Tab-separated table of C-alpha atoms in Angstrom:
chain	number	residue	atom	x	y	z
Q	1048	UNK	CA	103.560	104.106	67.797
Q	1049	UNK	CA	102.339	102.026	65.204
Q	1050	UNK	CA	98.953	100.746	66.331
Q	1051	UNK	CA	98.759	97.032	64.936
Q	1052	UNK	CA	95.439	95.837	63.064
Q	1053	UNK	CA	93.098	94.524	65.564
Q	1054	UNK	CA	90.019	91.820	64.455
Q	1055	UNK	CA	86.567	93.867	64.554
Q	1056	UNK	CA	86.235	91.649	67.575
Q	1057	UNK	CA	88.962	93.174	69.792
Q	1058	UNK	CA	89.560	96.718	71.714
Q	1059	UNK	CA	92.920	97.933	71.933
Q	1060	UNK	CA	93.967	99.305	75.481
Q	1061	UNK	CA	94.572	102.986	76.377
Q	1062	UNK	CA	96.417	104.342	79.495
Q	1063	UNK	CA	94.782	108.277	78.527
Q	1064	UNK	CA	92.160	110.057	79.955
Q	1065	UNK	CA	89.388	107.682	78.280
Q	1066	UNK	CA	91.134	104.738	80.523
Q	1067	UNK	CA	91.378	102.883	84.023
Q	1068	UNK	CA	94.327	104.952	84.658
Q	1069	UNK	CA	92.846	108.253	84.832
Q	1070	UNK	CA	90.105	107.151	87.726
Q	1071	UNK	CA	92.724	107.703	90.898
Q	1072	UNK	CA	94.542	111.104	88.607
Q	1073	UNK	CA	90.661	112.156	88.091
Q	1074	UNK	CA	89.677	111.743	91.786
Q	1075	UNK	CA	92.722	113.987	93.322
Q	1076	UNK	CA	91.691	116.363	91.060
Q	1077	UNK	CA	87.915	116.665	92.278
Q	1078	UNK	CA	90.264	116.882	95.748
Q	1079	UNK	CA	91.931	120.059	94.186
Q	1080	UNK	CA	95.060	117.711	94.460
Q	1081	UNK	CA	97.981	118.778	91.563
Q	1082	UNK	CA	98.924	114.920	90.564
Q	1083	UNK	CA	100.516	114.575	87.167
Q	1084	UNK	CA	101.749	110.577	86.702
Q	1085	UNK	CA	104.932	109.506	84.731
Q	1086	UNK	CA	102.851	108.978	81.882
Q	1087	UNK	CA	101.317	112.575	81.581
Q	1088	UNK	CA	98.027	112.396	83.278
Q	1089	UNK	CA	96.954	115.305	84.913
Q	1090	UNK	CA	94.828	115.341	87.591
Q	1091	UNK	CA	92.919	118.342	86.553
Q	1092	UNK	CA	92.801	117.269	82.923
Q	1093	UNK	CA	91.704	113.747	84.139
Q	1094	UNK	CA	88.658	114.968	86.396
Q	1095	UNK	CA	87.507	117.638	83.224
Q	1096	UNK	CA	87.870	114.917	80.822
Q	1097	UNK	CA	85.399	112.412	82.997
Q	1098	UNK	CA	82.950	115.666	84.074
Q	1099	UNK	CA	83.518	115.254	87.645
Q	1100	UNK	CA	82.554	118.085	89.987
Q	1101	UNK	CA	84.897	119.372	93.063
Q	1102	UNK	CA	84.735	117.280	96.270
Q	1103	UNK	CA	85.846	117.013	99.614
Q	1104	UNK	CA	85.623	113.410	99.649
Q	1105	UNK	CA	85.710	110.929	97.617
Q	1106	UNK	CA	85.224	107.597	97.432
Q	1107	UNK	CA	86.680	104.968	94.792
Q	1108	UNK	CA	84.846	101.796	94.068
Q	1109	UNK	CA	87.075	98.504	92.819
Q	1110	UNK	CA	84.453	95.869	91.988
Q	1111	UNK	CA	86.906	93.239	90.380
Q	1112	UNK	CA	85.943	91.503	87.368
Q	1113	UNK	CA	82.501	93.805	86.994
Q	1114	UNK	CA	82.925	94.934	83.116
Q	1115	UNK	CA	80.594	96.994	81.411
Q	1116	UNK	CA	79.044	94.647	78.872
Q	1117	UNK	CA	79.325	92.195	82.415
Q	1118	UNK	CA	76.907	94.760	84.474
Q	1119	UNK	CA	74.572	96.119	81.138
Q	1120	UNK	CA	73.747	91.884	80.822
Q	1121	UNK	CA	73.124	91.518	84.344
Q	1122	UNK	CA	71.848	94.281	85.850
Q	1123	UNK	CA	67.876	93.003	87.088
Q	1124	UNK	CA	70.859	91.754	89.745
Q	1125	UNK	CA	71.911	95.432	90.471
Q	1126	UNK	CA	69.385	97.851	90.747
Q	1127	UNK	CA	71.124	100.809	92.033
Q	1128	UNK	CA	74.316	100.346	89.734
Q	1129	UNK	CA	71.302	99.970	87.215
Q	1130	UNK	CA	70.260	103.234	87.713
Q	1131	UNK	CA	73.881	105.075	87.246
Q	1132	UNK	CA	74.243	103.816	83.792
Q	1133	UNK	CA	72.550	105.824	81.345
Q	1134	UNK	CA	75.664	108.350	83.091
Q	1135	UNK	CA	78.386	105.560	82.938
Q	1136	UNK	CA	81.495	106.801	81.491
Q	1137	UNK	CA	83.311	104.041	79.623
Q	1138	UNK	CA	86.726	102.974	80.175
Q	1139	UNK	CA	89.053	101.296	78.819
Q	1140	UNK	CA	91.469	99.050	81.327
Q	1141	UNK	CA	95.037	97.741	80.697
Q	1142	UNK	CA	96.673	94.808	78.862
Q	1143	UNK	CA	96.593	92.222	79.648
Q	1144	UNK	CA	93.199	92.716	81.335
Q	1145	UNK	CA	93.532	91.425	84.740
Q	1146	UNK	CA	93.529	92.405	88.380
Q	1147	UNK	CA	97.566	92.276	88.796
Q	1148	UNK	CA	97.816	94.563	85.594
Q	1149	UNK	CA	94.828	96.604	86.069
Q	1150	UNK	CA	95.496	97.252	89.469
Q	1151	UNK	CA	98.853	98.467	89.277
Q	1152	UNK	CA	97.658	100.737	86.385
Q	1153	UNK	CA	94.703	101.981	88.518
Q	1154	UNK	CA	97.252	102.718	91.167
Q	1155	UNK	CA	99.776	104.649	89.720
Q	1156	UNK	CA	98.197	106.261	86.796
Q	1157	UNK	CA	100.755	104.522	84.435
Q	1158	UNK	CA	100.233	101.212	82.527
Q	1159	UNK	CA	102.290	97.745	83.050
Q	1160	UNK	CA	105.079	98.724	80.415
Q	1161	UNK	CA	106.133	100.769	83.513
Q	1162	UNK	CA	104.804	99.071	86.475
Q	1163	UNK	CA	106.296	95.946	84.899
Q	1164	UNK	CA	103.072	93.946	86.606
Q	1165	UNK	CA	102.538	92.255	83.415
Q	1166	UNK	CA	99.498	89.299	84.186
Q	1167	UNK	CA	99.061	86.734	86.812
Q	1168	UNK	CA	101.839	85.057	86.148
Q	1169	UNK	CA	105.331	86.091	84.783
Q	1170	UNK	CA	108.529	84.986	84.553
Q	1171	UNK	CA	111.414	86.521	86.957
Q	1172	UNK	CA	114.263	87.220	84.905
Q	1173	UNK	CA	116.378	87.158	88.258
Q	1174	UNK	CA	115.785	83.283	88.263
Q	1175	UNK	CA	113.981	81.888	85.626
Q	1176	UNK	CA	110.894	80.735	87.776
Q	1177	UNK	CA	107.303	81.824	87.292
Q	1178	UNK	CA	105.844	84.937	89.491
Q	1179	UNK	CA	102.712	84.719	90.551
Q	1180	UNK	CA	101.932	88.440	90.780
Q	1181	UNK	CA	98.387	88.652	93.306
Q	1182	UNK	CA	100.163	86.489	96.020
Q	1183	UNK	CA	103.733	87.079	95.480
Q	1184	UNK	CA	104.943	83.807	95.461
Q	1185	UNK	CA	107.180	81.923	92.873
Q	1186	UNK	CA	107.612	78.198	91.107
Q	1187	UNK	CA	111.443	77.751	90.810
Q	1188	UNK	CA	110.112	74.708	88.913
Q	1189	UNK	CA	106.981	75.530	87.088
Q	1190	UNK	CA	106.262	72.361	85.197
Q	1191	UNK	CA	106.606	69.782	88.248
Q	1192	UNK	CA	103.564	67.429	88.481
Q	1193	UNK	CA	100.841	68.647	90.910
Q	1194	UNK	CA	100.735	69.279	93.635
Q	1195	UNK	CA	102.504	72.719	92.777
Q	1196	UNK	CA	104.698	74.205	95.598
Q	1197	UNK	CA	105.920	77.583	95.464
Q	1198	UNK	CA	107.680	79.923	98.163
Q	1199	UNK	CA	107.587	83.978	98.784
Q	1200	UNK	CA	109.136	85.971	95.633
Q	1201	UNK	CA	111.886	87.310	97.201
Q	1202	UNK	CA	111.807	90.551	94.485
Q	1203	UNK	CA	110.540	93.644	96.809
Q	1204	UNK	CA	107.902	95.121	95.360
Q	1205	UNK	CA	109.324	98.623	95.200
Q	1206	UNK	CA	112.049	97.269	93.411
Q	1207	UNK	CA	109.419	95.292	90.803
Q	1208	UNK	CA	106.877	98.323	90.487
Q	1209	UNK	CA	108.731	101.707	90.986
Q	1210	UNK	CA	106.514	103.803	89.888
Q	1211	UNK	CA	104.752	106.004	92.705
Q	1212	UNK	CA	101.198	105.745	93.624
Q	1213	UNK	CA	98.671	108.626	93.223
Q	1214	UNK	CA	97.476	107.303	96.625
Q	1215	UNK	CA	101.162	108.388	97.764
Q	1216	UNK	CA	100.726	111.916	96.593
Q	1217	UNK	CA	97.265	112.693	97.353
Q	1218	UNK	CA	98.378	111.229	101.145
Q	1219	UNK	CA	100.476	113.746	101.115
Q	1220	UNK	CA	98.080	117.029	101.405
Q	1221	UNK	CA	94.744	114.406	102.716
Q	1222	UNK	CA	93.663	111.712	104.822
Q	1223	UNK	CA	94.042	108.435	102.404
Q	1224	UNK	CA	92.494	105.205	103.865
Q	1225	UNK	CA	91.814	101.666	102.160
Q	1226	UNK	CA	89.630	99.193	103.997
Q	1227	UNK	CA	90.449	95.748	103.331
Q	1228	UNK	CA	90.630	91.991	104.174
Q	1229	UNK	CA	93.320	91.358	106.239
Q	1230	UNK	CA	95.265	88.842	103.609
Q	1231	UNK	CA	95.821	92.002	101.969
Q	1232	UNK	CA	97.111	94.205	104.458
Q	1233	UNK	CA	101.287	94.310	103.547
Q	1234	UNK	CA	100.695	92.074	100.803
Q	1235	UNK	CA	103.239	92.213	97.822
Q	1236	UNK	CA	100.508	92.887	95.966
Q	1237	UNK	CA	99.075	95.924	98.101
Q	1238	UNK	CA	102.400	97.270	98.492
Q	1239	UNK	CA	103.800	97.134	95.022
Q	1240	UNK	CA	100.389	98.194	93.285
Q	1241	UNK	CA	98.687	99.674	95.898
Q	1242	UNK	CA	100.905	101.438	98.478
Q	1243	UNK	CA	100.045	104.774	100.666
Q	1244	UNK	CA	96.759	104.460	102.003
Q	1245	UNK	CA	96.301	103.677	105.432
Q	1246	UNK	CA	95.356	100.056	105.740
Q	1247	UNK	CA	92.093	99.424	107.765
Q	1248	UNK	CA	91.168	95.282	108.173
Q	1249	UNK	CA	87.372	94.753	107.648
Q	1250	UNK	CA	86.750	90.857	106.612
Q	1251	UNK	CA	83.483	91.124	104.695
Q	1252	UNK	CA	82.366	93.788	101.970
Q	1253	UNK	CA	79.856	95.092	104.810
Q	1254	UNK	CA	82.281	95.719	107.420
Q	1255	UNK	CA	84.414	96.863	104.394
Q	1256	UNK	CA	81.627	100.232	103.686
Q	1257	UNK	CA	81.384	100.371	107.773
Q	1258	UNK	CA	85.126	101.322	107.936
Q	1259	UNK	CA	84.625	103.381	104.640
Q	1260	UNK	CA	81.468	105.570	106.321
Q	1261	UNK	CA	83.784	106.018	109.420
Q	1262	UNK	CA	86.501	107.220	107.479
Q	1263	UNK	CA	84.525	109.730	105.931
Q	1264	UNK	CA	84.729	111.510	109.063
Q	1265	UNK	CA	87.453	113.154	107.795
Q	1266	UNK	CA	88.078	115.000	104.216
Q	1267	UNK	CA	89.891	113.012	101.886
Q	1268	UNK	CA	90.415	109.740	99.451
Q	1269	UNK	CA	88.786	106.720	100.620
Q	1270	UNK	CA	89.894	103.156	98.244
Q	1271	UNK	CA	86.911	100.455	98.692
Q	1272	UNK	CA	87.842	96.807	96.919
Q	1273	UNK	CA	85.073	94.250	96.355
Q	1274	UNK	CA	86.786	91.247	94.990
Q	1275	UNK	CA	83.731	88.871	95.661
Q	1276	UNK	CA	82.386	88.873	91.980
Q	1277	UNK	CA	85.534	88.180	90.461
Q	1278	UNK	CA	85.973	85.197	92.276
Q	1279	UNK	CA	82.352	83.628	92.034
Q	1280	UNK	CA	82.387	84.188	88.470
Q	1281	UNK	CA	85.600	82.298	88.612
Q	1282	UNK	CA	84.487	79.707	90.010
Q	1283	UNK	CA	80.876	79.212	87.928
Q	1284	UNK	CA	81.067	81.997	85.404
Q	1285	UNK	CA	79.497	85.337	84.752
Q	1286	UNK	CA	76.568	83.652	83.456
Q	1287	UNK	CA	75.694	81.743	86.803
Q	1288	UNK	CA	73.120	82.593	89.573
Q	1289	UNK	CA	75.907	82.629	92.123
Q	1290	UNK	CA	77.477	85.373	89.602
Q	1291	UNK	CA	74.230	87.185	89.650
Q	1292	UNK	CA	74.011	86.451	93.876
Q	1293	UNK	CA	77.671	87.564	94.205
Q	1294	UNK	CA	76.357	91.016	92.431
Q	1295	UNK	CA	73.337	91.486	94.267
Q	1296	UNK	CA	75.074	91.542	97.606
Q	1297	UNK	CA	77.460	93.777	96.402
Q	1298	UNK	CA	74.601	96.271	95.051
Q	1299	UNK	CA	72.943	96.482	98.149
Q	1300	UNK	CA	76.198	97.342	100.121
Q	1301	UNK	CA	76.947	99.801	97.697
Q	1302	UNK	CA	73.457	101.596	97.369
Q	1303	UNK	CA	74.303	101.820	101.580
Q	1304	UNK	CA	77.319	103.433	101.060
Q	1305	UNK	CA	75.533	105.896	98.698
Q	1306	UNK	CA	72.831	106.817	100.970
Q	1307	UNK	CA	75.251	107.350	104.058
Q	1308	UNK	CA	78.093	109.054	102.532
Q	1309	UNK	CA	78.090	112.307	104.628
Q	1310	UNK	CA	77.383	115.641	102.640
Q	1311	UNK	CA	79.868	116.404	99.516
Q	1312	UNK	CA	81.224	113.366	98.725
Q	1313	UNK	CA	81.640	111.779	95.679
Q	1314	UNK	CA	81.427	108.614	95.061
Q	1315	UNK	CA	83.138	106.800	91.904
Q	1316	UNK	CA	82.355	103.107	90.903
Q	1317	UNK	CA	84.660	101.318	88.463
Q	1318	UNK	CA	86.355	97.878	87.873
Q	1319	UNK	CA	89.754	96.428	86.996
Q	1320	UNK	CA	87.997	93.721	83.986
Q	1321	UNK	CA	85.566	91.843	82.573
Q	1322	UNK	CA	84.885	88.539	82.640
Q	1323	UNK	CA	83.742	85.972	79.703
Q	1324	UNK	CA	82.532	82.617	79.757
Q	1325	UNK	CA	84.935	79.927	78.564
Q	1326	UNK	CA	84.490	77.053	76.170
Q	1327	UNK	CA	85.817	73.690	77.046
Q	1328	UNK	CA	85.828	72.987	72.996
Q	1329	UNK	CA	88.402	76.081	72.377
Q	1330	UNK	CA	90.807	75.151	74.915
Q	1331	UNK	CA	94.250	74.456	73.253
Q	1332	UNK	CA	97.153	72.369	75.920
Q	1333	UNK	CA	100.312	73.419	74.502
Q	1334	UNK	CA	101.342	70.012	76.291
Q	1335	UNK	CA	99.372	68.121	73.179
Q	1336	UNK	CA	100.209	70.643	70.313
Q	1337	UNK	CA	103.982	69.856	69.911
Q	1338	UNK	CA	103.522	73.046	67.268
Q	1339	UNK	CA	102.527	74.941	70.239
Q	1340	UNK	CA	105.592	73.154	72.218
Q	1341	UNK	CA	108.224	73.665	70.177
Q	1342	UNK	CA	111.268	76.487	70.820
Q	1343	UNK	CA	109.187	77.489	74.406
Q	1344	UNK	CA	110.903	77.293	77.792
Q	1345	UNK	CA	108.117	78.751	79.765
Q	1346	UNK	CA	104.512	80.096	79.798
Q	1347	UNK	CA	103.176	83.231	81.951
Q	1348	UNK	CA	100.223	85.078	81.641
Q	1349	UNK	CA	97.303	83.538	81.354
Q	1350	UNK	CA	94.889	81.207	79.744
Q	1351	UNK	CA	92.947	84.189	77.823
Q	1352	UNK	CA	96.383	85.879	77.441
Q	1353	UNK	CA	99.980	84.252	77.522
Q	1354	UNK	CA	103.592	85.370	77.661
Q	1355	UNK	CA	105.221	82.835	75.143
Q	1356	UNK	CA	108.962	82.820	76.397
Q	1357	UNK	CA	111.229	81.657	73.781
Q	1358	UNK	CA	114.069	79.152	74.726
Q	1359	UNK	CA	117.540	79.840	74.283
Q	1360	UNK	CA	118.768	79.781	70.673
Q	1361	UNK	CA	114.328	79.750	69.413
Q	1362	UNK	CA	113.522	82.153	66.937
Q	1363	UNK	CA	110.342	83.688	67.921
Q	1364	UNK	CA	109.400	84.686	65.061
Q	1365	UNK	CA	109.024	81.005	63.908
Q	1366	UNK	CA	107.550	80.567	67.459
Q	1367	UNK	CA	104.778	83.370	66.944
Q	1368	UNK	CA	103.999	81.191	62.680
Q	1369	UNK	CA	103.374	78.100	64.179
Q	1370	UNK	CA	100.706	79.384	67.519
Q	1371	UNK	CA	99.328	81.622	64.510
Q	1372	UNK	CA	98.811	78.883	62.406
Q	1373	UNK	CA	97.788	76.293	65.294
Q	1374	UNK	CA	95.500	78.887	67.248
Q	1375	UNK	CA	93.684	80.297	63.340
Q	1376	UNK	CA	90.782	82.377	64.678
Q	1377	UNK	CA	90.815	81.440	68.192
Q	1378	UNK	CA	93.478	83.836	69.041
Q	1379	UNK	CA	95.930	87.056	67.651
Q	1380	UNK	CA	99.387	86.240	67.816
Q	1381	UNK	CA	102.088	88.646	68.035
Q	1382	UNK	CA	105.739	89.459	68.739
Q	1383	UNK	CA	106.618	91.182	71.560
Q	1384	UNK	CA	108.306	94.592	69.621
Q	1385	UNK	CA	105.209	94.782	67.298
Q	1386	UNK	CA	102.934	94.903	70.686
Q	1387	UNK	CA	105.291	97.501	72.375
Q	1388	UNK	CA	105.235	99.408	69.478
Q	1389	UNK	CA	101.565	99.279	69.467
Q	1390	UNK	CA	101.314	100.447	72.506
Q	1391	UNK	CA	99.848	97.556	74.286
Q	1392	UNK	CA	101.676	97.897	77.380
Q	1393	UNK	CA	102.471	101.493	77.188
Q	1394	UNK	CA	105.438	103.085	77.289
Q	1395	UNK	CA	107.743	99.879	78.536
Q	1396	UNK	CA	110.897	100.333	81.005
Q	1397	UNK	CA	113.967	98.995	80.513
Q	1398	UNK	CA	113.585	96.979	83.695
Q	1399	UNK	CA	110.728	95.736	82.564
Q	1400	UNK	CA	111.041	94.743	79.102
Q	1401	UNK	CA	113.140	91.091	80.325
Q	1402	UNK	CA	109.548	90.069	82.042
Q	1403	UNK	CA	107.375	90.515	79.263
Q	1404	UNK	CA	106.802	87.704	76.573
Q	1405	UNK	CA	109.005	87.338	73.327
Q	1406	UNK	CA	105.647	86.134	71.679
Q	1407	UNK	CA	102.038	87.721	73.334
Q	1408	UNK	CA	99.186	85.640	72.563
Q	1409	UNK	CA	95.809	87.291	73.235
Q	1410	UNK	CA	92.476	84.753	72.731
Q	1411	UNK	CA	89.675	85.324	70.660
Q	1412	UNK	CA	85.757	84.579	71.410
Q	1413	UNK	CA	85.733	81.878	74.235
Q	1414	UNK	CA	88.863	80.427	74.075
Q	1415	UNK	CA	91.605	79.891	75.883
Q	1416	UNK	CA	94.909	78.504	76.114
Q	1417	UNK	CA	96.563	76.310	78.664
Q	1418	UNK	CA	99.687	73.736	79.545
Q	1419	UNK	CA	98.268	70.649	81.730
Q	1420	UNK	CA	102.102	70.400	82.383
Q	1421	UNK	CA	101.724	73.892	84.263
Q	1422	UNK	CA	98.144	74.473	84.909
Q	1423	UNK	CA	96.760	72.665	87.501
Q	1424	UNK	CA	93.387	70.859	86.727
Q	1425	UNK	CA	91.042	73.184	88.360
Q	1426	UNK	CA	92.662	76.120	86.579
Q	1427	UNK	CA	92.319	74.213	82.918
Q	1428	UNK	CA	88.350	73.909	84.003
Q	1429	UNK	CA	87.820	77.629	85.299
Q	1430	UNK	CA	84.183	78.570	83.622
Q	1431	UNK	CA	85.277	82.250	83.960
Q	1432	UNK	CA	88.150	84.112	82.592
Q	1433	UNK	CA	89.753	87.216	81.506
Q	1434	UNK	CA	93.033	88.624	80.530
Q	1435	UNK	CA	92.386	89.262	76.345
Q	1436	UNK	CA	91.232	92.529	74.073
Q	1437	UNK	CA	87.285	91.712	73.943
Q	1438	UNK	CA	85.077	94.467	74.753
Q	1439	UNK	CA	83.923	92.144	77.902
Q	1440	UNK	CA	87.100	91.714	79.066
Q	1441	UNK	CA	88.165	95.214	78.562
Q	1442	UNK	CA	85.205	98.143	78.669
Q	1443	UNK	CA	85.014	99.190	82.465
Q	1444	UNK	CA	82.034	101.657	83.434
Q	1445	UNK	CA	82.836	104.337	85.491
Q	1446	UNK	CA	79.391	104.937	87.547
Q	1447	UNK	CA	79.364	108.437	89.674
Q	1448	UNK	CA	76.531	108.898	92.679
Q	1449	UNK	CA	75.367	111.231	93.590
């Protein structure tokens, strides 16, 4: 692979042992679980190359949207995580960097070249219409006027994601349980990304860490999610107090976890992203740029990184020119082979390959990039986003308690 030359600005993903993808790999093998993913990653190799000890339990963290550079900027709000991170590990997550991406690399060990969970959004090649990925629904007819409707994706989501799960193998020699609210629970999402664990339904993140203590009962591989903080800073931005509130309740609950956790167990503390703040000034409509317009049938992705689908009979080549020229610093622009070859997806299926973007656009700094045609108005306004190659966006710590 031919890795493409990235601004000073940006990270480039991995999907090795230095990445999201070895955290579930690393964790069987503190389990003395044999798990080697289609990708390579050993289990053994994975928990000697992040200087975990032997277990027999452990426990694996999710806080969505809780990057590195996130936590080191905010952490009066987390004490306890505070004090794991002169020992954090740093990871790197997926591309793009966001939860339907990262998660599916988390859970199989692989990257979305293979999962072929490629952002939030992404076209179907089955139909033409635009998959929304987390809640597994579709728009036959993206660009209708709000309000948006959408119905169920009707692609199963063993069909969409084939890869298996380390939760599927390690299930297979231990007890494997995921705690969870119960929107999730047989979710498209859970069970393409996700599947294997046994699914317990607690509501809030403390009832969550009450299920996890009581499945500790038993050896085994315990998967906690905490998608709070992702969604405050969504909502006002990882600079806001409700950010910093959001983080603080999820500290405490987690420094309970820590100090209840019965006798050798291991608990492991990552996240999927970062999060930056947006500027309203960088935001570019491709509904006002007819250079941004032009030759494109459809958007996916999202605002911090977008699938540019070419129309029939578009060069995209002449597609990726004019967003390059339009977009100047405020974004890296490039055609979909040059970013396979790269790597930026890992290896990619030929399944796959029809869902992912004939142009990837991946924003610089604070900005972002939008259609009001397609995005409704309170996505266009979202104060916190993620999905590009900034460290923010893309360093994840791994913390490790005891």
């Amino acid at each position: 692979m031919t890795p493409l030359t990235l601004p000073d600005d940006l990270v480039a993903p991995s999907y090795g042992t230095d990445s999201l993808a070895a955290v579930l790999p690393a964790a069987a093998g503190t389990l003395g679980i044999d798990v080697t993913t289609s990708t390579g990653l050993r289990s053994a190799d994975c928990a000697a190359a992040l200087g975990l000890p032997s277990a027999r339990r452990v426990v694996v963290v999710l806080v969505d949207g809780l990057g590195l550079h996130n936590l080191a900027e905010r952490g009066g709000h987390a004490p306890f995580l505070r004090r794991l991170l002169p020992d954090a590990r740093s990871l790197v997550t997926s591309f793009p960097s966001t939860t339907a991406a990262a998660l599916a690399t988390f859970g199989t060990g692989t990257c979305p070249g293979l999962t072929g969970m490629l952002g939030y959004t992404q076209r179907n090649p089955a139909t033409g219409g635009l998959a929304t990925m987390v809640s597994w629904n579709e728009q036959s007819d993206p660009y209708r006027p709000e309000p948006k409707t959408s119905a169920p994706l009707r692609t199963d989501p063993a069909d969409l994601q084939r890869e298996s799960t380390v939760f599927e193998a390690v299930g297979a020699g231990v007890s494997v349980v995921a705690p969870g609210p119960g929107k999730f629970a047989g979710s498209g999402m859970t069970r393409a990304a996700l599947r294997g664990p046994r699914y317990i339904v607690a509501e809030t993140f403390a009832e969550r860490v009450d299920a996890t203590l009581r499945a500790l009962r038993d050896d085994g591989l315990v998967y906690l999610y905490q998608g709070e903080v992702d969604a405050v800073g969504h909502q006002h931005g990882p600079d806001s107090w409700q950010w910093g509130d959001a983080l603080e309740g999820t500290d405490a609950e987690l420094r309970r976890l820590a100090a209840s956790v019965p006798a050798g167990t291991l608990v492991l503390i990552t996240a999927d992203h970062g999060q930056v703040a947006t500027d309203p000034a960088r935001q570019h409509d491709v509904a006002t740029e007819p250079a941004l317009d032009q030759g494109v049938a459809l958007l996916g992705g999202e605002p911090r990184m977008t699938h540019v689908y070419a129309a029939p009979g578009a060069d995209p080549a002449a597609i990726a020119g004019r967003w390059a020229d339009t977009l100047g610093d405020d974004a890296v622009v490039v055609l979909r082979d040059a970013a396979i070859d790269a790597g930026w997806l890992g290896p990619v299926a030929e399944h796959v390959l029809p869902a992912v973007g004939d142009v990837l656009v991946a924003a610089r700094g604070h900005a972002t990039v939008v259609d009001s045609r397609l995005h409704t108005t309170n996505a266009r306004r979202m104060p916190g986003v993620h999905g590009s190659l900034t460290p923010t966006e893309m360093v994840v710590p791994l913390l490790v308690s005891p």
